[in-house]
XYZ file of C-alpha atoms in Angstrom:
178
model
C 235.064 58.249 44.005
C 235.642 57.629 47.790
C 237.370 54.703 48.843
C 235.135 52.592 52.353
C 237.850 50.419 54.266
C 235.361 48.085 56.539
C 235.804 45.200 58.328
C 234.597 42.419 57.074
C 234.382 39.207 59.378
C 236.185 36.489 59.234
C 233.796 33.610 57.860
C 232.892 35.032 54.833
C 230.985 33.972 50.967
C 233.594 33.796 47.717
C 232.077 36.991 46.426
C 232.094 38.726 50.171
C 235.936 38.537 50.508
C 238.027 41.427 51.129
C 239.388 41.301 47.691
C 236.340 40.609 45.519
C 234.610 44.037 47.997
C 237.722 45.821 47.014
C 237.511 44.968 43.597
C 233.776 45.736 42.927
C 234.674 49.227 44.580
C 237.511 50.230 41.907
C 235.618 48.039 39.223
C 234.377 52.085 37.786
C 237.542 53.859 38.468
C 239.438 50.863 36.236
C 236.654 50.782 33.420
C 237.402 55.095 33.362
C 241.602 53.920 32.877
C 241.122 51.102 29.701
C 238.877 53.021 27.779
C 240.555 56.603 28.626
C 244.542 56.444 28.362
C 246.118 57.433 25.569
C 249.561 56.272 24.316
C 252.706 59.166 24.193
C 252.315 59.176 20.404
C 248.210 60.065 20.707
C 248.815 62.781 22.978
C 251.835 64.221 21.299
C 248.909 63.931 17.969
C 246.418 65.726 19.040
C 249.356 68.597 21.076
C 249.735 69.183 17.618
C 246.933 69.147 15.451
C 245.300 71.795 19.396
C 248.571 73.372 18.235
C 247.495 73.989 14.536
C 243.694 74.859 15.378
C 244.137 77.713 17.489
C 245.793 79.407 14.003
C 242.970 79.696 11.900
C 240.482 80.067 15.531
C 241.692 83.315 16.482
C 241.522 85.441 13.521
C 238.255 83.491 12.472
C 236.419 82.118 15.318
C 237.670 84.215 18.725
C 236.227 87.876 17.658
C 232.809 86.278 18.344
C 233.512 83.337 21.105
C 236.153 84.567 22.851
C 239.511 82.057 23.644
C 239.051 79.619 24.598
C 235.009 79.681 24.215
C 233.441 82.049 26.824
C 231.820 83.722 24.630
C 230.284 87.299 25.738
C 226.931 86.726 27.896
C 224.515 87.485 24.680
C 226.964 88.041 22.154
C 227.271 84.158 21.090
C 226.653 81.077 22.357
C 229.869 79.795 24.576
C 231.978 76.735 23.450
C 233.615 75.664 26.909
C 231.998 73.257 28.102
C 229.262 72.886 25.527
C 227.656 69.485 24.405
C 227.971 70.864 20.973
C 231.202 70.863 20.767
C 232.560 68.112 22.557
C 229.702 65.383 21.816
C 231.163 62.349 20.764
C 230.745 62.177 16.840
C 232.329 66.028 15.117
C 228.934 66.188 12.801
C 227.637 69.060 13.894
C 230.217 70.811 14.894
C 231.642 70.063 11.828
C 228.480 71.299 9.045
C 228.310 74.224 11.727
C 231.604 75.443 10.794
C 230.915 74.976 7.231
C 228.439 76.244 6.780
C 227.453 78.282 9.632
C 223.794 78.213 11.869
C 221.421 80.526 12.657
C 218.331 80.476 15.083
C 217.838 79.899 18.576
C 219.954 76.950 20.111
C 219.943 75.576 23.111
C 223.477 74.624 25.071
C 223.493 72.166 27.484
C 220.134 72.182 27.886
C 219.762 76.061 28.516
C 217.995 78.113 25.069
C 220.319 80.818 23.643
C 217.917 82.547 21.276
C 218.348 84.716 18.100
C 219.084 87.746 16.923
C 221.969 86.222 18.461
C 223.875 83.753 17.132
C 223.979 83.972 13.975
C 227.376 81.865 12.801
C 228.565 82.597 8.782
C 229.592 79.292 7.284
C 233.364 79.170 6.996
C 233.409 77.121 4.253
C 236.594 78.788 2.694
C 238.744 77.325 5.594
C 240.217 73.515 4.342
C 239.553 70.800 5.474
C 242.441 70.358 7.632
C 242.020 73.895 9.329
C 238.727 72.932 10.181
C 239.859 69.721 11.713
C 242.110 71.220 13.550
C 239.855 73.800 14.896
C 237.499 71.165 17.409
C 240.372 70.033 18.823
C 241.601 73.494 20.374
C 238.531 74.847 20.987
C 237.020 71.294 23.049
C 240.107 71.533 25.087
C 240.867 74.955 25.664
C 238.447 75.410 27.839
C 238.882 71.846 29.272
C 236.893 70.404 27.740
C 237.429 66.643 26.297
C 236.422 65.076 22.991
C 238.128 62.685 20.079
C 240.008 64.153 17.453
C 239.046 65.321 14.340
C 240.492 64.111 10.558
C 241.178 66.475 7.588
C 238.927 62.810 6.086
C 235.237 63.503 8.095
C 235.952 67.093 7.168
C 235.637 66.575 3.573
C 233.481 63.709 3.931
C 230.489 65.493 5.133
C 231.941 68.863 2.987
C 231.123 66.736 -0.017
C 228.030 65.156 1.677
C 226.197 68.750 2.459
C 227.737 70.927 -0.935
C 224.603 71.213 -1.893
C 224.034 73.030 0.776
C 223.546 77.171 0.739
C 222.379 78.442 3.558
C 222.425 78.447 7.269
C 221.471 75.291 9.818
C 218.777 75.253 12.461
C 218.459 73.791 15.401
C 216.366 71.266 13.905
C 217.461 70.315 11.857
C 221.653 69.727 13.116
C 219.649 67.278 15.959
C 217.795 64.992 13.011
C 222.028 64.632 13.005
C 223.167 61.007 15.605
C 226.509 62.081 17.443
C 227.422 59.406 19.616
């Protein structure tokens, strides 16, 4: 954001006063700060979850997605700056980790065609392990997004318990994430 200083005539209406002009120019900044400020306890909890997420990520995910989620071109989709990873709700991401995904996937509007990617499901991981992976992948490469709870993973695991196959992009896009 760029700050602007301007000279204001001496006869001003109440909406043209210097205070009003300055306050209007910083409203977007105030809004961002109000909605992104976290407490030290929240920061500590998220940091602990990120560290815990690195433990399953390295042996299970990094062979294809590499740390910190950059991937190898043509091998697997990148996690860094991916709209699939940074969505407000992690419902699609949790489903992909649980059951896997195959077929074409669009990352930030760019197609990533098969034969790769074929991501195998990791349903043998615990709800806590799966909940810890998104905070690691979301932040290791500079992404930001809310934390994920084991309860969220457990609820999705229960809702999708009858599923036997990998997800397709078209199916996942029907699941709201905002």
